[in-house]
XYZ file of C-alpha atoms in Angstrom:
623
model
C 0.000 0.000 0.000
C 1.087 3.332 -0.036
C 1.690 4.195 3.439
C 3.670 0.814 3.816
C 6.045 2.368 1.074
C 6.574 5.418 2.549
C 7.375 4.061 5.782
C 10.019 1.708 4.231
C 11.518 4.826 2.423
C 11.077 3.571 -1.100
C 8.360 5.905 -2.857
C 10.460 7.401 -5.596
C 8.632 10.356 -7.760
C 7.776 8.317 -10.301
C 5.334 6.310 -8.260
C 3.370 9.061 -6.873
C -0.311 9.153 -8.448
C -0.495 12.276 -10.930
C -3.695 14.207 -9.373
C -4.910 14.364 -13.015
C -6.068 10.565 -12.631
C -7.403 10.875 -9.251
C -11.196 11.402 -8.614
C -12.146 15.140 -7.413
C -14.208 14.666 -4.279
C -13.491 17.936 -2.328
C -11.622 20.495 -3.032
C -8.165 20.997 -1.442
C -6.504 23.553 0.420
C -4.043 25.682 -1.613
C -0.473 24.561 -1.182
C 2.360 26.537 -0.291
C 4.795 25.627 -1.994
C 5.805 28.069 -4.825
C 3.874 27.118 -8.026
C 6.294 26.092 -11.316
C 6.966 29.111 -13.629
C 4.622 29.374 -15.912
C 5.629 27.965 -19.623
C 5.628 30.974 -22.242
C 3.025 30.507 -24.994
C 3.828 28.450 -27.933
C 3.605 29.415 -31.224
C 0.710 28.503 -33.765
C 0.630 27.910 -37.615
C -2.218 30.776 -38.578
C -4.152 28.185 -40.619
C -3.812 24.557 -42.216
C -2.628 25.887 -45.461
C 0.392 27.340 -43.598
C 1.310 23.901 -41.686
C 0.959 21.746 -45.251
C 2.895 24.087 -47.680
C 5.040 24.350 -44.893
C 5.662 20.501 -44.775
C 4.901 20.523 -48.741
C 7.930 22.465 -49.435
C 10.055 21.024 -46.596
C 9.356 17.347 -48.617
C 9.486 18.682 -52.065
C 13.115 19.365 -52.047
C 16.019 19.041 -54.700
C 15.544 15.541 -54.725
C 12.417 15.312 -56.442
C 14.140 17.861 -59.189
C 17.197 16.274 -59.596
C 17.562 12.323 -57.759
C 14.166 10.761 -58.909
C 13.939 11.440 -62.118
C 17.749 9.740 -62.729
C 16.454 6.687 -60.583
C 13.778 6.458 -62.260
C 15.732 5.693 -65.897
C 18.286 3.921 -64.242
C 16.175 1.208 -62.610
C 13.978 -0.009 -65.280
C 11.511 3.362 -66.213
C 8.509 3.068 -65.183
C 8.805 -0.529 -63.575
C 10.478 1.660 -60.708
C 6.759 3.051 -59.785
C 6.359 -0.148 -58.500
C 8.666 -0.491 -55.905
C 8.471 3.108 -55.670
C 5.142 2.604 -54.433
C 5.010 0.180 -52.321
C 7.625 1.748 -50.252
C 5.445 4.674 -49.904
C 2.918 2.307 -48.738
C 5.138 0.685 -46.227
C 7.527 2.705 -45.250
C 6.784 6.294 -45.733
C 3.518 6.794 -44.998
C 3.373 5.031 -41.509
C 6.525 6.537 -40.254
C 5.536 9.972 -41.504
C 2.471 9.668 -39.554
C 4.320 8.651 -37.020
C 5.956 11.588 -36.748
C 3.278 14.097 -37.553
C 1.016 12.313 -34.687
C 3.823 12.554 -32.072
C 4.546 16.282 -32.432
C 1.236 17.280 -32.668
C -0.052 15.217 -29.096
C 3.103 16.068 -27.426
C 3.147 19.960 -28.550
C 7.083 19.459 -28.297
C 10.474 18.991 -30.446
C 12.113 16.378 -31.053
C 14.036 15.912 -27.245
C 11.369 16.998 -25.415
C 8.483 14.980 -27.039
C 10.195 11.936 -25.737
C 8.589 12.723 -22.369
C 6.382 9.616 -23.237
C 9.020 7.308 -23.379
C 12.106 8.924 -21.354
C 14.197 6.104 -22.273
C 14.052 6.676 -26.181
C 15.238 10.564 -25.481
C 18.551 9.493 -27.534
C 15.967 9.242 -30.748
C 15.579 13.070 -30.580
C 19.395 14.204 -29.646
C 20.399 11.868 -32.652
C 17.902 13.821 -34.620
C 19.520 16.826 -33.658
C 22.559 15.652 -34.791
C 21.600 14.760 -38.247
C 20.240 17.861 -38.612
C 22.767 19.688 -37.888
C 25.144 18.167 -40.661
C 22.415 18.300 -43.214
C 22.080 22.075 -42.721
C 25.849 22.491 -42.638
C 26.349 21.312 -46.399
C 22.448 21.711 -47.416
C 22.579 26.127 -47.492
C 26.121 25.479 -49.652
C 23.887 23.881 -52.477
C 21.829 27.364 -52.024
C 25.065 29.376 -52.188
C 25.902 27.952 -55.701
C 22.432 28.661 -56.483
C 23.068 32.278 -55.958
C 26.235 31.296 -57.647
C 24.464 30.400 -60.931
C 21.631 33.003 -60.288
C 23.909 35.851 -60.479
C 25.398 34.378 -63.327
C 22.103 33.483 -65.211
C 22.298 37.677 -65.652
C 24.721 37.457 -68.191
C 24.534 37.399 -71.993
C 25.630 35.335 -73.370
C 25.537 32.383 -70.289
C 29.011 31.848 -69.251
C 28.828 28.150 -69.435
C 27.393 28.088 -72.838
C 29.282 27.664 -76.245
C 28.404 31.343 -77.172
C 30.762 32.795 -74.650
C 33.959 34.348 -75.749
C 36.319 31.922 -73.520
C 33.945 28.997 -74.856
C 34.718 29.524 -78.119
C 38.399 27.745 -78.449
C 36.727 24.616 -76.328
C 33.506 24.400 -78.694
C 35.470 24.318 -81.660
C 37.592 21.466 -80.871
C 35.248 18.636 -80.871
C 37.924 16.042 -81.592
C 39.792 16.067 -78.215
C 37.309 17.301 -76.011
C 37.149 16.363 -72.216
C 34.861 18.382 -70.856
C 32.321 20.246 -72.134
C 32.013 24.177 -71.209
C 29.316 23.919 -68.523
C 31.806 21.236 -66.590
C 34.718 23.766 -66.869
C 32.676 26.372 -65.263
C 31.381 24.430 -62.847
C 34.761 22.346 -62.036
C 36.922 25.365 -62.058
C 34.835 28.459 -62.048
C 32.963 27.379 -58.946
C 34.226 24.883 -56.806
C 37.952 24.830 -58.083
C 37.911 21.443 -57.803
C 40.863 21.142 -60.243
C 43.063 23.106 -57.676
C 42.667 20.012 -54.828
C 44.298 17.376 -54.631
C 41.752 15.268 -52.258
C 40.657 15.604 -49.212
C 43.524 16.731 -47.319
C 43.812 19.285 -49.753
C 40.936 21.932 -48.673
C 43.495 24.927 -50.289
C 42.027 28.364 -49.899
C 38.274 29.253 -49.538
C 36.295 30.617 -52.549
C 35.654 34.311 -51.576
C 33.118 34.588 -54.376
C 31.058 31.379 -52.711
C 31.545 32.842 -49.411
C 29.786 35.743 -50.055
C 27.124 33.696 -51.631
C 26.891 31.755 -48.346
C 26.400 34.288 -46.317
C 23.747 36.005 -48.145
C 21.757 32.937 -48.247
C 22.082 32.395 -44.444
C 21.162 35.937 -43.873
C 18.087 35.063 -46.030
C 17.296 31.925 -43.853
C 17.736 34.319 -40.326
C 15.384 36.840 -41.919
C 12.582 34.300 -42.892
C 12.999 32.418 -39.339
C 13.618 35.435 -37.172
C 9.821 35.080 -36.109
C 9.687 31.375 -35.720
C 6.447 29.796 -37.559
C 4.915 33.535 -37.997
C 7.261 34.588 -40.299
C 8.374 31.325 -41.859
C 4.736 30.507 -42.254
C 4.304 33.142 -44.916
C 7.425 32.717 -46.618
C 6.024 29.348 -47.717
C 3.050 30.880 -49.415
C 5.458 32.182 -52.666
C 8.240 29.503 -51.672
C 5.907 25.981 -51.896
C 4.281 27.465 -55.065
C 6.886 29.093 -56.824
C 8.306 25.638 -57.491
C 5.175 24.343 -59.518
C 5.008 26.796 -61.591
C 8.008 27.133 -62.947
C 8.228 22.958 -63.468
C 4.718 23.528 -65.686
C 6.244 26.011 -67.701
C 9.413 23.828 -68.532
C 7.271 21.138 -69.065
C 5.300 23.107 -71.750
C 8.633 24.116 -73.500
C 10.058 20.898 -73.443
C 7.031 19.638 -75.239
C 7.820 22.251 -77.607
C 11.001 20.707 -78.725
C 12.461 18.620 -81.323
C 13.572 15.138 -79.699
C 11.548 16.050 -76.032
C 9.825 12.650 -76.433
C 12.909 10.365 -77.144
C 13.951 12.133 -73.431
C 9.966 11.099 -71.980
C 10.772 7.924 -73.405
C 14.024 7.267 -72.180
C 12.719 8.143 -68.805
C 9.821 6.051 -68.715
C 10.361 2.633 -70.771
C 9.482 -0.089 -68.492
C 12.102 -2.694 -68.028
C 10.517 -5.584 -66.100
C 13.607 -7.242 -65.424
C 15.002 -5.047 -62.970
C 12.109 -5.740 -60.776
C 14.884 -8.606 -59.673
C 17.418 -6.404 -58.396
C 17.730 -6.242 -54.571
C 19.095 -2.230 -55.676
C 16.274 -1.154 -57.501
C 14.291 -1.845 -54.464
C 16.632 0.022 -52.091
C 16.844 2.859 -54.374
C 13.325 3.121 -54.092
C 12.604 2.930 -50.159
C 16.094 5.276 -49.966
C 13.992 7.979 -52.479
C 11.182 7.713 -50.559
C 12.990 7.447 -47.104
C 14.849 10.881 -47.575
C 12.543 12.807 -49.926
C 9.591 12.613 -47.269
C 12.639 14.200 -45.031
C 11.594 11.138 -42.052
C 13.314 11.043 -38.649
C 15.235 14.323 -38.887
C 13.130 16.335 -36.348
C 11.446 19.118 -38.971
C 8.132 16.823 -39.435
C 7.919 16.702 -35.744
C 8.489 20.151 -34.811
C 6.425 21.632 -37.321
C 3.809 19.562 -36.115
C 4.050 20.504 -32.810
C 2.847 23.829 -33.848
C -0.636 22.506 -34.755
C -3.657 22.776 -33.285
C -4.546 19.519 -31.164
C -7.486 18.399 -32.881
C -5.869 18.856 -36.297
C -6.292 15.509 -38.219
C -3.023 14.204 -38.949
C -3.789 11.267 -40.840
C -5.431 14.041 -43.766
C -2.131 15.811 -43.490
C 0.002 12.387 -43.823
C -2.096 11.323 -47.392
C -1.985 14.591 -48.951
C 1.668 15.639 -48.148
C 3.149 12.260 -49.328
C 1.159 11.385 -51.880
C 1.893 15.449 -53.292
C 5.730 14.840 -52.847
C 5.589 11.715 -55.106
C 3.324 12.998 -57.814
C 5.981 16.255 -57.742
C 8.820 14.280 -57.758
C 7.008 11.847 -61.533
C 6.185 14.944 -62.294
C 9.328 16.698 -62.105
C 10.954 13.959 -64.552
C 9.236 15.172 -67.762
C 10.381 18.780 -67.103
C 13.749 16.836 -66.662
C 13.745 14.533 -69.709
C 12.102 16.268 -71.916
C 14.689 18.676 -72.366
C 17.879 16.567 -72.131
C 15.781 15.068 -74.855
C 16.384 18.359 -77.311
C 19.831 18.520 -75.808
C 20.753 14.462 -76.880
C 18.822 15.604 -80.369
C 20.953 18.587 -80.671
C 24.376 16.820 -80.135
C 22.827 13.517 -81.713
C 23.998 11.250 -78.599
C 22.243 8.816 -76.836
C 19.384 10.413 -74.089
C 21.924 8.262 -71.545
C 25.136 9.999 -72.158
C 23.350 13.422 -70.916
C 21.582 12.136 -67.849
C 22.711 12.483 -64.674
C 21.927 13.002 -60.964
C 22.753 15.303 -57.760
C 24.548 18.364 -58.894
C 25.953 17.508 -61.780
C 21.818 17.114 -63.175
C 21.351 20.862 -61.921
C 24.834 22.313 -62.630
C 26.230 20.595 -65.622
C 23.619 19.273 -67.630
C 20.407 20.689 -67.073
C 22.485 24.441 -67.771
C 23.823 23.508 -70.537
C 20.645 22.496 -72.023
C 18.958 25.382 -71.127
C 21.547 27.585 -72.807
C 20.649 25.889 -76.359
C 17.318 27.464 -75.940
C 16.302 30.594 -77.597
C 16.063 33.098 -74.564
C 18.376 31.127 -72.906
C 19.377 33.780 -70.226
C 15.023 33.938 -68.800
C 15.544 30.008 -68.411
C 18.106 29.742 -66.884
C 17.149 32.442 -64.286
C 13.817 31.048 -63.648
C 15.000 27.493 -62.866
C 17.950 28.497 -60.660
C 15.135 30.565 -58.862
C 13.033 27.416 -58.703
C 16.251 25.471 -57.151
C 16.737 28.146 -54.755
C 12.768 27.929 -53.070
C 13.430 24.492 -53.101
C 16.371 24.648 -50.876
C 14.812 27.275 -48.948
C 11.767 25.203 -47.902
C 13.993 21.881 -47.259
C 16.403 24.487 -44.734
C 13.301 25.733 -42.810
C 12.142 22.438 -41.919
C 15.751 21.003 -40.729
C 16.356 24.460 -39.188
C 12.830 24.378 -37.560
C 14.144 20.719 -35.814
C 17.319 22.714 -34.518
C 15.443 25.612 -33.079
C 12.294 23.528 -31.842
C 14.164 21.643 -29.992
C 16.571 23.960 -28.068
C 14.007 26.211 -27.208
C 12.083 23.466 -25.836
C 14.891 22.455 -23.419
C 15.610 26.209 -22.600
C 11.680 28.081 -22.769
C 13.158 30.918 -21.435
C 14.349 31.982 -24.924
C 10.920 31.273 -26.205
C 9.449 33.972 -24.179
C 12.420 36.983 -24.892
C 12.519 37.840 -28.600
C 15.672 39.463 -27.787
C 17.463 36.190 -26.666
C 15.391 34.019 -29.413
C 16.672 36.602 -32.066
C 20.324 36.536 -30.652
C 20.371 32.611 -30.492
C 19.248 31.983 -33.619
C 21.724 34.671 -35.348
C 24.738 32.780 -33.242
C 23.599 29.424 -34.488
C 23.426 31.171 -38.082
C 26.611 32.598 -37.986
C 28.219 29.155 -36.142
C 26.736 27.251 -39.529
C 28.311 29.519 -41.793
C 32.172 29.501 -40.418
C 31.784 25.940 -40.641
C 30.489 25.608 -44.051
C 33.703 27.705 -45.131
C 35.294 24.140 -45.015
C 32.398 23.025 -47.938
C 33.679 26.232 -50.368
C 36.958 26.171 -50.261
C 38.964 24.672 -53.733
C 38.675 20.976 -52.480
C 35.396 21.919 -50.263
C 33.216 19.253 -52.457
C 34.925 16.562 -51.434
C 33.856 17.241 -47.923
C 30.486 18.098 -49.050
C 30.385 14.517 -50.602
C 31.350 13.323 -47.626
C 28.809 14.793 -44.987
C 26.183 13.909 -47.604
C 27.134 10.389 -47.731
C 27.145 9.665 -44.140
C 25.055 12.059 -42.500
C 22.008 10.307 -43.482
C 22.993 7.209 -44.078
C 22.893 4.444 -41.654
C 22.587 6.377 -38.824
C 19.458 7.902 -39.992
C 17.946 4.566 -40.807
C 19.071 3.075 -37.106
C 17.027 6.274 -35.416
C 13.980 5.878 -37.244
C 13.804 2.173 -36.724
C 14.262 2.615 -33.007
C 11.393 5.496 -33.304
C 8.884 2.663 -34.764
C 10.212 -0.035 -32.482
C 9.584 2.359 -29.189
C 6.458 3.758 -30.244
C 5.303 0.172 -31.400
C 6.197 -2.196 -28.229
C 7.776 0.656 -25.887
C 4.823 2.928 -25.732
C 2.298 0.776 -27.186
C 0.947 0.985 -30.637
C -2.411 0.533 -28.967
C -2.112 3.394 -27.006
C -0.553 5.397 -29.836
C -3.143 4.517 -32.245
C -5.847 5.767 -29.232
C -3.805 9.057 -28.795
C -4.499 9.867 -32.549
C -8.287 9.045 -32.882
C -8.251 11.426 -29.252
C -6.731 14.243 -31.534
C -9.003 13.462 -34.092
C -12.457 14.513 -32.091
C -14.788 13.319 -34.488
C -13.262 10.517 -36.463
C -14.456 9.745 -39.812
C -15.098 5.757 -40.553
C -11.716 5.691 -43.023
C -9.587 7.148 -40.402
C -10.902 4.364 -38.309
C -9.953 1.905 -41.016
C -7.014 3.435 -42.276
C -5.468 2.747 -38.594
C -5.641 -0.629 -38.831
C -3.788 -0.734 -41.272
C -1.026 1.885 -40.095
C -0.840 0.015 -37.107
C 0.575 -3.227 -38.974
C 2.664 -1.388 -40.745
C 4.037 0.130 -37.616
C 4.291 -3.354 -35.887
C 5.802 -5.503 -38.738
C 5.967 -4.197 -42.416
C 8.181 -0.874 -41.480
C 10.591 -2.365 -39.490
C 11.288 -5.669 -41.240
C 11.750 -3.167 -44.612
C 13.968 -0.665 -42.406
C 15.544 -3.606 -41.806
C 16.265 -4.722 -44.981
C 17.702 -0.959 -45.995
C 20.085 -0.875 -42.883
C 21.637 -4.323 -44.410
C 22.252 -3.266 -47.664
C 23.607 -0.397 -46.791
C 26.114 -1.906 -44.695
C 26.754 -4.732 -47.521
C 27.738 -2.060 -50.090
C 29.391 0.739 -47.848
C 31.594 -2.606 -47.118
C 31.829 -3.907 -51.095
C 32.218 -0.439 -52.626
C 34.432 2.544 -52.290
C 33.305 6.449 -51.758
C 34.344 8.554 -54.390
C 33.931 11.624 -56.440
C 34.721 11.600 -60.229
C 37.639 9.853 -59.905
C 39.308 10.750 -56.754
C 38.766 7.564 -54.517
C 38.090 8.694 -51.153
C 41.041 7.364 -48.648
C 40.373 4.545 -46.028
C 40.381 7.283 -43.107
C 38.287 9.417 -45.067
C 35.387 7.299 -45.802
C 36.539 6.516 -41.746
C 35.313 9.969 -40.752
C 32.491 9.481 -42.246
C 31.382 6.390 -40.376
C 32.079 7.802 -37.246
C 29.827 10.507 -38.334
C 26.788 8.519 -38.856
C 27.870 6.354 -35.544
C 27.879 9.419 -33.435
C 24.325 10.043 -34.435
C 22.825 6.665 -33.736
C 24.902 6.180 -30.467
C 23.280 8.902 -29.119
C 20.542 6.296 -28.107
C 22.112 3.861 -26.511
C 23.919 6.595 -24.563
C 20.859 8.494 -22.812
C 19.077 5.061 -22.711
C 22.047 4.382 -20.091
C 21.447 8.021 -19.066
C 17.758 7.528 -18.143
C 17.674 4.115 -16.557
C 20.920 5.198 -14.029
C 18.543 8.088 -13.114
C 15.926 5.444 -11.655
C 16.075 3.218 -8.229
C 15.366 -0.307 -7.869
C 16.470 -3.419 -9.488
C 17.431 -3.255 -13.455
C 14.249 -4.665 -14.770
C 12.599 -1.545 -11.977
C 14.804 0.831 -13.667
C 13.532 -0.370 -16.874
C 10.494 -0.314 -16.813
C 9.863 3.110 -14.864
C 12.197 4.508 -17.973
C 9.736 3.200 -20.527
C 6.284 4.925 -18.674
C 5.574 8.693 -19.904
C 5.858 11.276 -17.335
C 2.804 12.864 -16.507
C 3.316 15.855 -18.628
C 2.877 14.279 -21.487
C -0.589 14.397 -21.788
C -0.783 18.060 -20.893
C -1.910 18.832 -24.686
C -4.775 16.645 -24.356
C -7.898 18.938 -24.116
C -10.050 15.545 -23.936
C -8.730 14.501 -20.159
C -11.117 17.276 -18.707
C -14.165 16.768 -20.524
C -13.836 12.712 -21.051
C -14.545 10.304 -18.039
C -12.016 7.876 -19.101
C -10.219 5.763 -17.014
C -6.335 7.214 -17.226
C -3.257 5.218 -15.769
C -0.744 6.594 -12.718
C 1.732 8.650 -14.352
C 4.923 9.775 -13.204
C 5.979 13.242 -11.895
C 8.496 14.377 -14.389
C 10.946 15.367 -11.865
C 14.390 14.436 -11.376
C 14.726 12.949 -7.461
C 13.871 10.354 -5.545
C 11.265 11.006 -2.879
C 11.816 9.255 0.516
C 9.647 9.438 3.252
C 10.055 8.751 6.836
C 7.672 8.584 10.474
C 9.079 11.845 10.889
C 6.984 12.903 7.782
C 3.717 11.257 8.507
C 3.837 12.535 12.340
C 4.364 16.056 11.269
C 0.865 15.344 8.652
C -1.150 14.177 11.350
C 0.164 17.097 13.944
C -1.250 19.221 11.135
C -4.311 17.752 10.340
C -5.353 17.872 14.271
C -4.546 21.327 14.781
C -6.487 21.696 11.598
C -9.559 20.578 13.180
């Protein structure tokens, strides 16, 4: 009983009954102990259209433009649908609604939302820490952006054959290397040529460091008022995007050979449906476009309202980003199409992927269109929104979750302002390492590892603890409780969410994790044809390690901060503390039955006679 535990001296916080699940029968005397500071108010998106072109454009990023469409040729056309598919099915859907659901019931970031399982708080510091690298080398792609922007001013473009210094290098078509938009972008921009590998950074690129720091200023303007400011951005930002992809699409139909490009890019090929990498390249596109288990899905859901209904959000946001990213490929294809016509080469020998798809090739094709300079300005624009959107989500992630563990700069704009310029500025000196002459190799690097298998490790533990941890039944509950009036389908469409969550996802997580372990031990990391060095590729283990290990390392953390016996420990890690269900408006209006909770606090209370002689002393003089 409970007075027998407190006279042995074994009550510890966590076993104390919240008073949220305990009956009202009279009221009770004020205490007088100081009450808790309050908690500054948080933030709110100003509608639903803000929170889904927010997570819209935060999806729809470069990958769509320039990875899909490449994967899609490479693995069989449009056989790779299939696959394609079905991952979306399995994989991305469930854990994207996974995420969306636990940020929105929580009303916290990444770290703190872990308040319903404490011993799964590694999940949202290794989060963090993919985050961080993926903004460090993600706002470079945006400097070369501006790069090419500013550049897209000239006349003629400097990368195309009509330019004076292009002139000598288009004429000479027997002995040619490179073509002119390679130079430019080998040696005019990254001064690649000038490295000789990793160990070779040489000198930063002045001209790229300016661009870098204009387009973090940008990204400290548009988040200097959190959601309120980054909220509107996306209104021009998420849409900007479209339109320019229908207007290349309707040129590219214009074209002579736009259709041998269409073609190329959707030919079904049946027999690749055999290949164990057509299927990975297809749960990888999926895994990383939907931009899963980085902490920017979570934290911008935490910004919704509590009865918002998530599983809407989840069927409309990924099923957008996939129909963006097939869509994308014929504004792709259709003109390296005119461009193999034009040089009367094989649609293959043009294709390509990353940045040499929006640097090399997709330039040079534009500049063999009449009004070549209008092109090219309109789709570096398009690149740069898309960047843009992809930063605010993974910056979102960053901020959510600091603030969360320090509210205090939550409630001062003057310390939220000067934190977020500091973490700006800290981003920036260390993406001078990603500009300088041999700077891509690093950026190759980070973008290798960073979300590689570490990324894959922290979303499978997120299913896993949510699943048999927390309790898919109880999860699946918490989202028809957001959800006050639950249509039928939702109903339905749990079901089948929940098997996905229990055994589907993590069997095909599974699979990924392996074969990415099999090749990243079979094959070598390189760039062109520098081979990456055995301590190189190294580093970039250790980077992905550091961000999965960050589990098993406050796992440690928060069963050592528990008493009793190991399984005790255990299990009082894996039981939410009791502000976790602050955010549910239901628990005051709903009779329901709700379980002891623990008091999130960070001691052990023991109580002696001395305690329960000084209660009854009071209660007599009371009377």
């Amino acid at each position: 009983s409970f007075l027998s535990m407190a006279q042995n001296g074994v009550l510890s916080s966590h076993d104390v009954i919240s008073p949220v699940s305990q009956t009202r029968t009279e009221p009770q005397p004020p205490s007088s102990a100081p009450a808790p500071p309050a908690q500054p108010p948080r933030d709110q998106w100003g509608g639903k259209y803000e929170f889904l072109l927010s997570c819209i454009g935060y999806c729809v990023g470069l990958g769509n433009v320039w990875r899909f469409p490449y994967l899609c040729y490479r693995n069989g056309g449009g056989v790779f649908l299939i696959p394609y598919f079905i991952m979306l099915f399995f994989t991305g859907m469930p854990l994207f609604l996974m995420e969306l659901s636990l940020g929105q019931y929580g009303a916290a970031g990444p770290i703190t939302v872990w308040k319903c399982c404490p011993l799964l708080k590694g999940i949202g510091i290794g989060m963090l820490c993919v985050s961080i690298l993926v903004c460090l080398y993600y706002n470079v792609i945006i400097a070369w952006t501006f790069y090419y922007l500013g550049s897209s001013f000239q006349s003629p473009l400097p990368w195309s054959c009509d330019a004076l210094h292009n002139i000598p290098l288009c004429r000479n078509k027997t002995n040619v290397t490179q073509s002119p938009s390679e130079v430019f972008w080998n040696e005019k921009v990254l001064g690649v040529v000038y490295s000789k590998g990793l160990h070779d950074p040489g000198p930063v690129r002045w001209p790229l460091a300016l661009c870098l720091l204009a387009a973090w200023v940008v990204i400290f303007l548009c988040m200097l008022k959190g959601i309120r400011s980054s909220g509107k951005v996306v209104y021009v930002t998420a849409t900007f995007p479209y339109f320019v992809l229908l207007v290349l699409i309707i040129r590219g139909a214009t074209l002579e050979g736009s259709l041998n490009g269409v073609a190329f890019y959707l030919t079904p090929n049946w027999a690749h449906l055999a290949n164990a990498q057509v299927w990975n390249d297809a749960a990888s596109q999926i895994f990383y476009s939907l931009g899963i288990g980085v902490g920017g899905l979570l934290s911008m859901a935490s910004y919704n309202k509590f009865d918002n209904n998530v599983i809407r959000d989840t069927l409309i946001i990924t099923i957008g980003n996939c129909g963006t990213s097939f869509f994308a490929g014929f504004a792709i294809f259709s003109i390296l199409g005119h461009m193999a016509w034009r040089k009367g080469v094989p649609v293959g020998q043009v294709a390509d992927s990353g940045p040499g798809l929006a640097f090399v090739a997709y330039p040079e094709a534009l500049a063999l269109l009449p009004g070549s300079v209008f092109w090219s300005i309109l789709f570096f624009l398009m690149l740069f929104m898309l960047g843009v959107d992809t930063l605010f989500g993974n910056m979102e992630g960053i901020c959510t979750a600091v603030m969360d563990e320090f509210p205090q700069l939550r409630s001062n704009l003057k310390h939220k302002t000067l934190f977020l310029a500091l973490l700006c500025f800290a981003f920036y000196l260390m993406g001078l390492l990603l500009i300088t002459d041999g700077g891509i190799y690093w950026f190759t690097l980070i973008d290798s590892f960073s979300t590689s298998f570490g990324l894959i490790i922290i979303t499978l533990f997120m299913c896993i603890g949510i699943s048999f941890f927390y309790g898919v039944n109880q999860f699946c509950q918490d989202i028809v409780d957001m959800i006050c009036h639950c249509p039928p389908w939702c109903t339905k469409l749990l079901f089948y969410f929940k098997a996905c969550w229990v055994v589907f996802t993590p069997f095909l997580l599974t699979f990924i994790l392996t074969y990415i372990f099999i090749e990243m031990y079979r094959t070598s990391l390189h760039y062109g044809a520098y081979v990456y060095p055995t301590w190189g590729k190294a580093l970039g283990v250790c980077m992905g390690a550091f961000c999965c290990l960050q589990i098993l390392i406050w796992a440690i953390v928060a069963v050592s901060k528990e008493s009793g016996t190991l399984r005790d420990r255990f299990q009082k890690s894996i039981r939410p503390l009791n502000s976790w269900r602050v955010n549910n408006i239901n628990t005051t209006t709903q009779d329901q039955h709700v379980e002891p909770q623990r008091v999130d606090g960070p001691f052990t209370v023991n109580l002696t006679e001395a305690d329960f002689t000084s209660m009854n002393w009071e209660a007599i003089s009371e009377a």
